[in-house]
Amino acid sequence: MAAEMALVKPISKFNTSIPKFGSSRCSKTRFLSVKMASTVAPPSKKKSQKQEIKESLLTPRFYTTDFDEMEQLFNTEINNKLNMGEFEALLQEFKTDFNQTHFVRNKEFKEAADKMQGPLRQIFVEFLERSCTAEFSGFLLYKELGRRLKKTNPVVAEIFSLMSRDEARHAGFLNKGLSDFNLALDLGFLTKARKYTFFKPKFIFYATYLSEKIGYWRYITIYRHLKENPEYQCYPIFKYFENWCQDENRHGDFFSALMKAQPQFLNDWKAKLWSRFFCLSVYVTMYLNDCQRSAFYEGIGLDTKQFDMHVIIETNRTTARIFPAVLDVENPEFKRKLDRMVEINTKLLAVGDTEDIPLVKNLKRIPLIAALANELLAAYLMKPIESGSVDFAEFEPQLVY
Ligand SMILES: [Fe+2]
Ligand SMILES: [Fe+2]
């Protein structure tokens, strides 16, 4: 998994009193903060210091599902739509492990991190933390699915296990990146401490497919941009994105195959409504998140909104091959709505930053949340694009670029 999807679940309560690390962490806490897991990792000291990570409506989440229902869905005796030939072929591809030797670091990492100072350094750390959390979230979900499906469908189970291998590699690589900044995410603590969001299997399929494909488009777009504009290549991790994103693409293709094996999740009016809902959640989450962090994208020479719209449009075109309906994201009105949501979200964040007591803050938030909900609903109700075909397998390229 590579991207984040959070809007579908409202904010939960978290621990709020955490010491800050170092003096460079100057940004104010927005919404509630959570003791998550990042620790300063000085080589000589065993004692570690907890780091504060902002927990908000848009923070990457961990997911869990109904594993018993999953077992039923992948039981070949119950579901005769499971094309085991296709899954066997996918398994062979995963076993090939194209990126086995790809994630090898060199001394450029530490040197680049040391050169990075000021606000860019801070925002870079946040990028690494969030990306690592999102990748690790995929690792946990796939690992558990691999374990739980072993008896019912060993082929599908092994693919999940191999995908969890990929995600562990991605999360580990990002965490090593944090060590260049003398930090580390304590992933064991993260596993236990974070709240898990429950999704029924059908929603896991929609959400995870989108998350993998949007992750692919984000990584490849950044990679191509930096290849053309090497003067913005401020940290070597981006050089790894070309092969890295192919992992995400393969993961997304596997979810395509899973959904085709469950046509009941793709072929009725409810599927159309849910498809649009998940597209909207994923796109809006990314847009609001990225606009909050435009300094990061500007730091690598990207225009945040332009970058996001490119990623949304490409992801939507890819998604239209499998989802029965998608949003008309190429209609300029869609972007106008996203921009209005950014304005409202900025006001919401400003309320969190005031010195008001919680009650006053909540009262001030009510009209803003109503306005945001209104925009979301209007975007959802825009005339959709009918799409998808459960027989599209032969048109799905293994490599999109
Ligand atoms: Fe990943
Ligand atoms: Fe992935």
Coordinates of C-alpha atoms in Angstrom, one line a residue, residues 64-75 78 144-145 148-149 152 198-199 201:
T64 CA -8.8 -4.7 9.7
T65 CA -11.6 -6.8 8.2
D66 CA -14.0 -9.7 8.6
F67 CA -11.5 -12.5 8.0
D68 CA -14.3 -15.2 8.2
E69 CA -16.1 -13.6 5.3
M70 CA -12.8 -13.3 3.4
E71 CA -12.3 -17.1 3.9
Q72 CA -15.7 -17.7 2.4
L73 CA -15.0 -15.4 -0.6
F74 CA -11.8 -17.3 -1.4
N75 CA -13.1 -20.8 -0.9
I78 CA -18.1 -22.0 -2.6
E144 CA -2.9 -11.2 8.4
L145 CA -4.8 -12.0 5.2
R148 CA -5.9 -16.3 7.6
L149 CA -6.5 -17.6 4.0
T152 CA -8.9 -22.0 2.4
F198 CA -12.8 -2.0 10.3
F199 CA -13.9 -2.4 6.7
P201 CA -14.1 -7.2 2.7

